[in-house]
Coordinates of C-alpha atoms in Angstrom, one line a residue:
Chain A
M1 CA 5.7 -31.4 3.1
N2 CA 8.8 -31.0 5.1
V3 CA 10.4 -27.7 4.7
T4 CA 13.9 -26.9 5.7
S5 CA 15.0 -23.3 5.7
G6 CA 18.7 -24.0 5.0
I7 CA 19.5 -21.1 7.3
E8 CA 21.3 -21.3 10.6
S9 CA 19.3 -20.6 13.7
G10 CA 20.2 -17.3 15.3
F11 CA 21.0 -14.1 13.6
D12 CA 23.6 -13.5 10.9
I13 CA 22.7 -10.7 8.6
K14 CA 25.0 -11.8 5.7
D15 CA 23.4 -15.3 5.8
I16 CA 19.9 -13.9 5.9
R17 CA 20.5 -11.6 3.0
Q18 CA 21.7 -14.5 0.9
H19 CA 18.3 -16.1 1.1
F20 CA 16.7 -13.2 -0.8
P21 CA 17.6 -13.4 -4.5
I22 CA 16.0 -10.0 -5.2
L23 CA 18.6 -8.3 -3.0
Q24 CA 21.2 -9.1 -5.6
R25 CA 19.6 -6.9 -8.3
Q26 CA 20.4 -3.4 -9.4
V27 CA 18.0 -0.6 -9.8
K28 CA 19.0 2.4 -11.9
G29 CA 22.5 1.0 -12.0
K30 CA 22.8 0.9 -8.2
P31 CA 22.3 -2.0 -5.7
L32 CA 18.7 -2.2 -4.6
I33 CA 17.9 -0.9 -1.2
Y34 CA 14.4 -2.1 -0.3
F35 CA 12.8 0.1 2.3
D36 CA 9.1 -0.6 1.4
N37 CA 8.6 -3.6 3.6
A38 CA 5.4 -2.3 5.2
A39 CA 3.9 -2.6 1.7
T40 CA 5.2 -6.1 1.1
S41 CA 8.2 -8.0 2.2
Q42 CA 10.6 -9.7 -0.2
K43 CA 10.6 -13.5 -0.4
P44 CA 13.3 -15.9 0.7
Q45 CA 14.5 -18.7 -1.6
I46 CA 12.7 -21.4 0.4
V47 CA 9.3 -19.7 -0.4
L48 CA 10.2 -19.5 -4.1
D49 CA 11.2 -23.2 -3.9
A50 CA 8.0 -24.2 -2.2
L51 CA 6.0 -22.5 -5.0
S52 CA 8.0 -24.2 -7.7
N53 CA 7.8 -27.5 -5.8
Y54 CA 4.0 -27.4 -5.7
Y55 CA 3.6 -26.8 -9.4
G56 CA 6.4 -29.1 -10.3
H57 CA 5.6 -32.0 -8.1
Y58 CA 2.1 -32.1 -6.5
N59 CA -0.2 -29.7 -8.2
A60 CA -3.8 -30.9 -7.7
N61 CA -7.1 -29.5 -6.6
I62 CA -7.6 -30.2 -2.9
H63 CA -10.1 -31.9 -0.5
R64 CA -12.1 -34.2 -2.8
G65 CA -9.6 -35.9 -5.0
I66 CA -8.7 -39.5 -4.1
H67 CA -5.5 -39.7 -6.1
T68 CA -2.0 -39.2 -4.6
L69 CA -1.4 -35.7 -5.9
A70 CA -4.7 -34.5 -4.4
E71 CA -3.9 -36.1 -1.1
E72 CA -0.5 -34.5 -1.0
A73 CA -1.8 -31.1 -2.0
T74 CA -4.6 -31.3 0.6
A75 CA -2.2 -32.4 3.3
A76 CA 0.2 -29.5 2.6
F77 CA -2.7 -27.1 2.6
E78 CA -4.1 -28.2 5.9
E79 CA -0.6 -28.4 7.4
T80 CA -0.3 -24.7 6.6
R81 CA -3.5 -24.0 8.4
D82 CA -2.0 -25.8 11.5
A83 CA 1.2 -23.8 11.1
I84 CA -0.8 -20.6 11.1
R85 CA -2.9 -21.7 14.1
D86 CA 0.4 -22.2 16.0
F87 CA 1.9 -19.0 14.7
I88 CA -0.9 -16.9 16.2
H89 CA -1.7 -19.3 19.1
A90 CA -5.3 -19.9 18.1
G91 CA -7.2 -22.6 20.0
H92 CA -8.6 -24.5 17.1
R93 CA -7.6 -25.1 13.5
E94 CA -11.2 -24.3 12.3
E95 CA -10.7 -20.8 13.5
I96 CA -8.2 -20.1 10.6
I97 CA -9.9 -19.1 7.4
F98 CA -7.9 -18.5 4.2
T99 CA -8.8 -15.4 2.2
K100 CA -6.9 -13.4 -0.4
G101 CA -5.7 -10.7 2.0
T102 CA -6.4 -8.6 5.0
T103 CA -8.9 -6.5 3.0
E104 CA -10.9 -9.6 2.1
S105 CA -10.7 -10.8 5.7
I106 CA -12.2 -7.5 7.0
N107 CA -14.8 -7.5 4.3
L108 CA -15.8 -11.0 5.1
V109 CA -16.6 -9.9 8.7
A110 CA -18.4 -6.8 7.5
Y111 CA -20.5 -8.7 5.0
T112 CA -21.4 -11.6 7.2
W113 CA -21.1 -10.9 10.9
G114 CA -21.9 -7.2 10.2
R115 CA -25.0 -7.8 8.2
A116 CA -26.3 -10.3 10.7
N117 CA -25.6 -8.3 13.8
I118 CA -25.5 -4.5 13.1
Q119 CA -28.8 -2.8 13.4
D120 CA -30.3 0.7 13.2
G121 CA -28.7 3.0 15.7
D122 CA -25.8 0.7 16.6
E123 CA -22.3 2.1 16.7
I124 CA -19.1 0.9 15.2
L125 CA -15.9 2.3 16.5
I126 CA -12.7 2.6 14.5
S127 CA -9.7 4.9 14.8
N128 CA -8.3 7.9 13.0
M129 CA -5.3 5.8 11.9
E130 CA -7.0 3.1 10.1
H131 CA -6.1 1.9 6.6
H132 CA -8.9 2.5 4.1
S133 CA -9.6 -1.2 4.2
N134 CA -10.6 -0.9 7.8
I135 CA -12.8 2.2 7.1
V136 CA -14.7 1.7 3.9
P137 CA -16.3 -1.7 4.6
W138 CA -17.7 -0.3 7.8
Q139 CA -18.9 2.9 6.1
I140 CA -20.8 0.7 3.6
L141 CA -22.3 -1.4 6.4
C142 CA -23.3 1.7 8.4
K143 CA -24.9 3.3 5.5
E144 CA -26.9 0.1 4.7
K145 CA -27.9 -0.4 8.4
N146 CA -28.3 3.2 9.4
A147 CA -25.6 2.6 12.0
L148 CA -23.1 5.2 13.2
L149 CA -19.3 5.1 12.6
K150 CA -17.4 6.7 15.4
I151 CA -13.7 7.6 15.3
I152 CA -11.1 7.3 18.1
P153 CA -8.8 10.3 17.8
V154 CA -5.1 10.3 17.4
N155 CA -2.8 12.6 19.4
D156 CA 0.1 14.7 18.0
E157 CA 2.6 11.9 18.6
G158 CA 0.5 9.5 16.5
E159 CA -0.9 7.5 19.4
L160 CA -4.5 6.6 20.0
D161 CA -6.3 8.9 22.6
M162 CA -7.3 6.2 25.0
E163 CA -9.2 8.6 27.3
A164 CA -11.3 9.6 24.3
Y165 CA -11.8 5.9 23.5
K166 CA -13.1 5.2 27.0
K167 CA -15.7 8.0 26.5
L168 CA -16.7 6.9 23.0
I169 CA -17.4 3.3 24.0
S170 CA -20.9 2.5 25.3
H171 CA -23.6 -0.1 25.3
K172 CA -24.4 1.1 21.7
T173 CA -21.0 0.0 20.5
K174 CA -21.4 -3.3 18.7
L175 CA -18.0 -3.5 17.1
V176 CA -14.6 -2.0 17.7
S177 CA -12.2 -2.5 14.7
V178 CA -8.8 -1.1 15.2
V179 CA -5.3 -1.5 13.7
H180 CA -2.7 -3.3 15.8
V181 CA 0.2 -1.4 14.2
S182 CA -0.2 1.7 12.0
N183 CA 1.0 1.2 8.5
A184 CA 1.6 4.9 8.0
L185 CA 3.2 5.7 11.4
G186 CA 4.5 2.5 12.9
T187 CA 2.6 3.1 16.2
I188 CA 1.9 -0.1 18.2
N189 CA -1.6 0.3 19.7
P190 CA -2.5 -1.0 23.2
V191 CA -4.9 -3.6 21.8
K192 CA -5.2 -5.6 25.0
D193 CA -6.7 -2.6 26.8
I194 CA -8.8 -1.8 23.8
I195 CA -10.2 -5.3 23.7
R196 CA -10.8 -5.5 27.5
L197 CA -12.8 -2.2 27.5
A198 CA -14.7 -3.2 24.4
H199 CA -15.7 -6.5 25.9
Q200 CA -16.8 -4.8 29.1
A201 CA -19.2 -2.9 27.0
G202 CA -20.4 -6.0 25.2
A203 CA -18.8 -5.2 21.9
V204 CA -17.0 -7.5 19.5
V205 CA -13.4 -6.6 18.5
L206 CA -11.6 -7.0 15.2
I207 CA -7.9 -6.4 15.1
D208 CA -6.3 -5.4 11.8
G209 CA -2.9 -7.2 12.1
A210 CA -1.7 -6.5 8.6
Q211 CA 1.4 -4.7 10.0
S212 CA 1.8 -6.3 13.3
A213 CA 2.0 -10.0 12.4
V214 CA 5.5 -9.8 11.1
H215 CA 6.9 -7.7 13.9
L216 CA 5.2 -8.8 17.1
D217 CA 4.4 -12.0 18.8
I218 CA 0.8 -12.7 18.0
D219 CA -1.2 -14.6 20.6
V220 CA -4.9 -14.2 19.8
A221 CA -5.9 -16.3 22.8
E222 CA -4.1 -14.1 25.2
M223 CA -5.2 -10.9 23.3
D224 CA -8.7 -12.2 23.4
C225 CA -9.7 -10.5 20.2
D226 CA -12.8 -11.9 18.4
F227 CA -11.3 -11.5 14.9
F228 CA -7.7 -11.0 13.7
A229 CA -6.9 -10.3 10.1
F230 CA -3.5 -10.3 8.3
S231 CA -1.8 -11.0 5.0
M232 CA 1.1 -13.5 4.5
H233 CA 2.8 -11.4 1.8
K234 CA 4.0 -9.0 4.5
L235 CA 5.5 -12.0 6.3
F236 CA 7.9 -13.2 3.5
G237 CA 5.1 -15.3 2.0
P238 CA 3.5 -15.0 -1.4
T239 CA 0.8 -12.5 -2.4
G240 CA -2.8 -13.6 -2.4
V241 CA -3.0 -15.2 1.0
G242 CA -4.9 -13.6 3.8
I243 CA -5.9 -15.0 7.1
L244 CA -9.0 -14.4 9.1
Y245 CA -8.9 -15.7 12.6
G246 CA -12.3 -15.7 14.3
K247 CA -13.4 -17.2 17.6
K248 CA -15.1 -20.5 16.9
D249 CA -18.5 -19.8 18.4
I250 CA -18.7 -16.5 16.6
L251 CA -17.7 -18.0 13.2
E252 CA -20.2 -20.8 13.7
N253 CA -23.1 -18.4 14.1
M254 CA -22.1 -16.3 11.1
P255 CA -23.8 -16.7 7.7
P256 CA -21.6 -17.7 4.8
F257 CA -19.7 -15.1 2.8
M258 CA -19.6 -16.4 -0.8
G259 CA -21.6 -19.3 -2.1
G260 CA -20.1 -22.1 -4.3
G261 CA -18.2 -25.3 -4.2
E262 CA -16.2 -26.3 -1.1
M263 CA -18.4 -24.3 1.3
I264 CA -21.5 -26.6 1.1
K265 CA -22.6 -29.8 2.8
E266 CA -25.5 -30.7 0.5
V267 CA -27.1 -28.7 -2.3
H268 CA -30.8 -29.2 -3.3
F269 CA -32.8 -26.6 -5.3
D270 CA -35.1 -26.0 -2.3
K271 CA -32.4 -26.1 0.4
T272 CA -28.6 -26.0 0.8
T273 CA -26.8 -26.9 3.9
Y274 CA -23.3 -25.5 4.6
A275 CA -20.0 -27.1 5.3
S276 CA -18.6 -26.9 8.8
L277 CA -15.8 -24.5 9.7
P278 CA -13.5 -23.4 8.2
Y279 CA -14.8 -24.5 4.8
K280 CA -18.0 -22.6 5.2
F281 CA -16.0 -19.5 4.4
E282 CA -13.7 -20.9 1.8
A283 CA -15.9 -21.1 -1.3
G284 CA -14.3 -22.3 -4.6
T285 CA -10.8 -23.6 -5.3
P286 CA -8.5 -21.7 -2.9
N287 CA -5.1 -20.3 -3.7
I288 CA -3.4 -23.7 -3.1
A289 CA 0.1 -22.9 -4.3
D290 CA 0.5 -19.7 -2.4
V291 CA -1.1 -21.1 0.8
N292 CA 1.2 -24.1 0.7
A293 CA 4.3 -21.8 0.2
C294 CA 3.3 -19.8 3.3
K295 CA 4.4 -22.7 5.5
A296 CA 7.9 -22.1 4.2
A297 CA 7.6 -18.5 5.2
L298 CA 6.7 -19.4 8.7
V299 CA 9.6 -21.9 8.9
F300 CA 11.9 -19.0 7.8
I301 CA 10.5 -16.7 10.6
D302 CA 10.8 -19.5 13.1
K303 CA 14.4 -20.2 12.2
I304 CA 15.4 -16.6 12.6
G305 CA 13.4 -16.2 15.7
K306 CA 11.0 -13.4 16.2
E307 CA 13.0 -12.0 19.1
N308 CA 16.1 -11.7 16.9
L309 CA 14.0 -10.2 14.1
R310 CA 12.5 -7.6 16.4
Q311 CA 15.8 -6.7 18.0
H312 CA 17.4 -6.2 14.6
E313 CA 14.5 -4.1 13.3
N314 CA 14.5 -2.0 16.5
E315 CA 18.2 -1.3 16.1
L316 CA 17.5 -0.2 12.5
L317 CA 14.6 2.0 13.6
A318 CA 16.6 3.7 16.4
Y319 CA 19.6 4.3 14.0
A320 CA 17.5 5.7 11.2
T321 CA 15.5 7.9 13.6
R322 CA 18.7 9.3 15.0
E323 CA 20.2 10.0 11.6
L324 CA 17.1 11.5 10.0
K325 CA 16.5 13.8 12.9
K326 CA 19.9 15.4 12.1
I327 CA 18.5 16.7 8.7
D328 CA 17.3 20.3 8.8
G329 CA 13.6 20.8 7.9
L330 CA 12.8 17.1 8.2
H331 CA 9.9 16.2 10.5
I332 CA 9.1 12.6 11.6
I333 CA 5.4 12.0 11.6
G334 CA 4.5 9.5 14.3
N335 CA 6.7 9.6 17.4
A336 CA 4.8 7.1 19.5
K337 CA 6.6 5.5 22.5
H338 CA 6.0 2.1 21.0
K339 CA 6.7 1.7 17.3
V340 CA 7.8 -0.9 14.8
S341 CA 10.4 -0.3 12.2
V342 CA 8.5 2.2 10.2
I343 CA 9.5 5.9 9.8
S344 CA 7.3 8.4 8.1
F345 CA 8.6 11.9 7.5
I346 CA 8.1 15.1 5.6
V347 CA 10.6 17.7 4.6
D348 CA 9.7 21.4 4.6
K349 CA 8.6 22.8 1.2
I350 CA 9.2 19.5 -0.6
H351 CA 6.5 17.2 -2.0
P352 CA 7.0 13.6 -0.8
Q353 CA 6.6 12.4 -4.4
D354 CA 9.6 14.3 -5.5
L355 CA 11.8 12.7 -2.8
G356 CA 10.4 9.3 -3.8
I357 CA 11.3 9.8 -7.4
L358 CA 14.9 10.9 -6.6
L359 CA 15.4 8.2 -4.1
D360 CA 14.3 5.6 -6.7
N361 CA 16.8 7.1 -9.0
S362 CA 19.4 6.1 -6.3
G363 CA 18.1 2.6 -6.3
I364 CA 16.2 3.1 -3.0
A365 CA 12.6 1.9 -2.8
V366 CA 10.5 3.9 -0.3
R367 CA 6.8 4.6 -0.3
T368 CA 5.4 8.1 -0.7
G369 CA 1.9 9.4 -0.5
H370 CA -1.0 8.9 1.9
H371 CA -0.4 5.2 2.5
C372 CA -4.2 4.5 2.1
T373 CA -4.7 6.5 5.3
Q374 CA -6.2 9.7 4.0
P375 CA -8.1 10.6 7.2
L376 CA -4.8 10.3 9.1
M377 CA -3.0 12.5 6.7
Q378 CA -5.9 15.0 7.0
R379 CA -5.4 14.8 10.8
F380 CA -1.8 15.9 10.4
G381 CA -2.7 18.4 7.7
I382 CA -0.3 16.9 5.2
P383 CA -0.8 15.5 1.6
G384 CA 1.4 12.5 2.5
T385 CA 4.7 11.4 3.8
V386 CA 7.8 9.5 2.7
R387 CA 7.8 6.2 4.5
A388 CA 10.9 4.0 5.0
S389 CA 10.1 0.6 6.6
F390 CA 12.8 -1.9 7.5
S391 CA 12.9 -5.6 7.6
V392 CA 15.2 -8.3 8.8
Y393 CA 17.5 -8.2 5.7
N394 CA 18.1 -4.4 5.9
T395 CA 21.3 -3.0 7.3
T396 CA 22.7 0.2 8.9
E397 CA 24.9 0.6 5.9
E398 CA 21.8 0.8 3.7
I399 CA 20.4 3.4 6.0
D400 CA 23.7 5.4 5.6
T401 CA 23.3 5.3 1.9
F402 CA 19.7 6.2 2.1
V403 CA 20.4 9.3 4.3
L404 CA 23.1 10.4 1.9
A405 CA 20.8 10.0 -1.1
L406 CA 18.0 11.8 0.8
K407 CA 20.3 14.8 1.6
K408 CA 21.3 15.0 -2.0
A409 CA 17.6 14.9 -3.1
I410 CA 16.7 17.6 -0.7
K411 CA 19.6 19.8 -2.0
M412 CA 18.4 19.2 -5.6
L413 CA 14.8 20.1 -4.8
A414 CA 15.4 23.0 -2.4
Chain B
M1 CA 4.6 32.2 -28.9
N2 CA 5.0 34.2 -32.1
E3 CA 6.9 31.5 -33.8
V4 CA 5.4 28.2 -32.7
K5 CA 7.4 25.2 -33.6
S6 CA 5.7 22.1 -34.8
I7 CA 5.1 19.3 -32.4
A8 CA 7.7 17.2 -34.1
E9 CA 10.3 20.0 -33.9
S10 CA 9.7 20.5 -30.3
E11 CA 10.0 16.8 -29.6
K12 CA 13.3 16.7 -31.5
E13 CA 14.6 19.7 -29.6
I14 CA 13.8 18.1 -26.3
I15 CA 15.5 14.9 -27.3
E16 CA 18.6 16.9 -28.3
D17 CA 18.5 18.8 -25.0
F18 CA 18.4 15.6 -23.0
S19 CA 21.2 14.0 -25.0
L20 CA 23.6 16.5 -23.5
F21 CA 23.2 14.9 -20.0
D22 CA 25.5 12.1 -18.9
S23 CA 23.6 11.1 -15.8
W24 CA 20.1 10.7 -14.5
D25 CA 20.9 13.3 -11.8
E26 CA 21.6 15.8 -14.5
K27 CA 18.3 15.0 -16.2
Y28 CA 16.4 15.4 -13.0
E29 CA 18.2 18.6 -12.1
Y30 CA 17.1 20.0 -15.5
I31 CA 13.5 18.9 -15.0
I32 CA 13.5 20.4 -11.5
E33 CA 14.8 23.6 -13.1
L34 CA 12.0 23.6 -15.7
G35 CA 9.5 23.0 -12.9
K36 CA 10.8 26.0 -11.0
K37 CA 10.6 28.2 -14.1
L38 CA 7.1 27.3 -15.2
P39 CA 5.1 30.5 -15.5
L40 CA 2.6 31.1 -12.7
L41 CA -0.8 29.7 -13.3
N42 CA -3.6 32.2 -13.9
P43 CA -5.5 32.2 -10.6
V44 CA -8.8 31.5 -12.4
Y45 CA -7.5 28.0 -13.0
R46 CA -6.6 27.2 -9.5
T47 CA -9.9 25.7 -8.6
D48 CA -11.1 22.2 -8.0
D49 CA -12.7 22.1 -11.4
H50 CA -9.2 22.3 -13.0
I51 CA -7.6 19.7 -10.8
V52 CA -6.2 16.6 -12.5
K53 CA -5.9 14.3 -9.6
G54 CA -3.1 11.8 -9.3
C55 CA -2.8 9.6 -6.3
Q56 CA -0.1 11.7 -4.8
S57 CA 0.5 15.0 -6.5
T58 CA -2.1 17.5 -7.7
V59 CA -2.0 19.1 -11.1
W60 CA -4.0 22.2 -12.1
L61 CA -4.6 22.5 -15.8
G62 CA -6.1 25.4 -17.7
S63 CA -6.6 25.8 -21.4
S64 CA -7.9 28.4 -23.8
F65 CA -8.7 28.4 -27.6
R66 CA -7.6 31.2 -29.8
D67 CA -7.4 31.4 -33.6
G68 CA -8.0 27.7 -33.9
K69 CA -5.2 26.8 -31.5
V70 CA -5.1 25.5 -27.9
F71 CA -3.0 27.1 -25.3
Y72 CA -2.2 25.5 -22.0
E73 CA -1.0 26.5 -18.6
A74 CA -0.6 24.4 -15.5
D75 CA 0.8 24.0 -12.1
S76 CA 1.6 21.2 -9.6
D77 CA 2.4 20.8 -5.9
A78 CA 5.3 18.4 -6.9
I79 CA 8.2 19.9 -8.7
I80 CA 9.3 17.0 -10.9
V81 CA 5.8 16.6 -12.2
K82 CA 5.8 20.3 -12.8
G83 CA 9.0 20.1 -14.8
L84 CA 7.5 17.3 -16.9
I85 CA 4.3 19.4 -17.4
S86 CA 6.5 22.2 -18.6
L87 CA 7.8 19.8 -21.3
L88 CA 4.3 18.8 -22.3
I89 CA 3.2 22.4 -22.6
R90 CA 6.3 23.3 -24.7
I91 CA 5.3 20.4 -27.0
L92 CA 1.5 20.8 -27.2
S93 CA 0.6 24.4 -26.5
G94 CA -0.2 26.6 -29.5
H95 CA -1.2 23.8 -31.8
R96 CA -4.4 22.8 -33.5
P97 CA -6.7 20.4 -31.7
D98 CA -6.2 17.6 -34.3
E99 CA -2.4 17.9 -33.9
I100 CA -2.6 17.7 -30.2
I101 CA -5.0 14.7 -30.3
Q102 CA -2.7 12.8 -32.6
A103 CA 0.6 13.6 -30.7
Q104 CA 2.3 10.4 -29.6
L105 CA 4.8 12.2 -27.3
E106 CA 7.5 9.7 -28.2
C107 CA 10.1 12.0 -26.9
I108 CA 9.1 11.3 -23.3
K109 CA 10.1 7.7 -23.8
V110 CA 13.3 8.7 -25.6
I111 CA 14.5 10.9 -22.8
G112 CA 13.9 8.1 -20.4
M113 CA 10.9 9.5 -18.6
A114 CA 8.4 7.0 -19.8
S115 CA 7.9 5.6 -16.3
H116 CA 6.3 8.9 -15.4
L117 CA 3.6 8.3 -18.0
A118 CA 3.2 4.7 -17.0
Q119 CA -0.1 3.3 -15.7
T120 CA 0.8 3.6 -12.0
R121 CA -1.5 5.2 -9.5
A122 CA 1.3 7.2 -8.1
N123 CA 1.4 9.8 -10.9
G124 CA -1.0 12.4 -12.3
L125 CA 1.0 12.9 -15.4
L126 CA -0.8 10.3 -17.6
A127 CA -4.1 11.8 -16.4
M128 CA -2.7 15.2 -17.3
V129 CA -1.9 14.2 -20.9
K130 CA -5.4 12.7 -21.2
Q131 CA -6.9 15.9 -19.9
M132 CA -4.9 18.0 -22.4
K133 CA -6.1 15.9 -25.2
N134 CA -9.7 15.9 -23.9
D135 CA -9.6 19.7 -23.8
A136 CA -8.3 19.7 -27.4
L137 CA -11.1 17.4 -28.5
A138 CA -13.7 19.6 -26.8
Y139 CA -12.4 22.7 -28.6
Q140 CA -12.4 20.7 -31.9
L141 CA -16.0 19.7 -31.5
Q142 CA -17.0 23.2 -30.5
N143 CA -15.2 24.6 -33.5
Q144 CA -17.0 22.1 -35.8
L145 CA -20.4 23.0 -34.4
N146 CA -19.7 26.7 -34.8
Q147 CA -18.7 26.2 -38.4
A148 CA -21.8 24.1 -39.1
E149 CA -24.0 26.9 -37.9

């Protein structure tokens, strides 16, 4: 399927905003200001059109049909796989596995690679800033295998303590699984160093790219990670599509995850042989409509240009940081040198939830709470934060409105 | 506490109170005020056993049973939740278990605060209502057992 974005190349904020129908709506009688982009991004019209086009024109189950619709649907599905390979610079298309999200991608590795490779006394290294989905699968695995989960500490600025990491890593470390960009703090972690050191110790590395894929250039070949997991709904795509990238030789040696149709070569009651990559890990009818619409999301990103996107987001981050720091009693949690456009903060004596409710009352969507990173909140000794996260369609005018609404909320709650 | 209004009367009163407000800001200002005025929780209830856990805010709920009626007190670390709790206590406290169990709490919807009782993970208020009703149910069963003996 050919997808044209309809947008001009380059950066024109007015033009970009027009591609997101949801930005026209009102919330509580006020124009929506959507600052919850780290949770999920909004969807441009071309992605909505791609979904509707699939169901309206070529809806069919893929891979085994010989009729025209099945061929078209299969072609679009596999073209999306190619587009994702290009997007993250993977070497082979078979290294791209479709899942339903980052969480499933990580669990796939834990349940297959993990069960086949982790043994009694082995160590798995994660960090103090991981999302629960990069903690719990490893806890389950460690419990089952009598392995040890070790934690890379985080400093007061919200950065990984790399000296501590160097001390924690040893020949016992079999896996290092760390987040590329913190969802709660916005910190960009030095994954290349992490991967290099892990490989020197003989460990395999999984990078949780749920937050990084939309902001940073992802080159898995250059990064040299063994696994990279992310979700397309944070990159202007539909919900329900996750990606697991894995190095081909590692994926080939991994047992399957789920059994069923699509993932087999031949089934006999005494023996079943499995399909080749990537289908070995894609049991059952996949999420065809949403996967196919992801290609439109990638076209959209490509049209804007990641460099333009990042520059705009960095401007918003710098502007919002400067304005928020002027507010008495407000403390930004996470002041790493390298950050994406995520600001977490707390205000003295005020519960984040109260701020979230009053901001929503002003039509402003932020996230409040622990952001599925309870150990990180414990590290900072706070119940949660208010998190504002910006995307390509946000503006400095929206930040001004947000800061005014925040000041008003603080006054009401004080 | 001497003159306890019926649940229906309390609900009607709350609806009338809120009808005076022209804007959402005023409604929230009032709820915040109620939250600030909620009487201090008896320290015996400020334990983990009395926590009604929401995803974000924490609520402590205590109840007692006197003369066939249930009395509640509560606290929260978030002030708007605390204000809404104050409304719930005003409606439910001092009534018979069967009245509490049957209360529909329609007024919460009428005053526009239904979203706070919605099935989202963000809020402990729904869990709070459930816990208040569970306590009432427990007292009711205990009472029936006592009478049977």
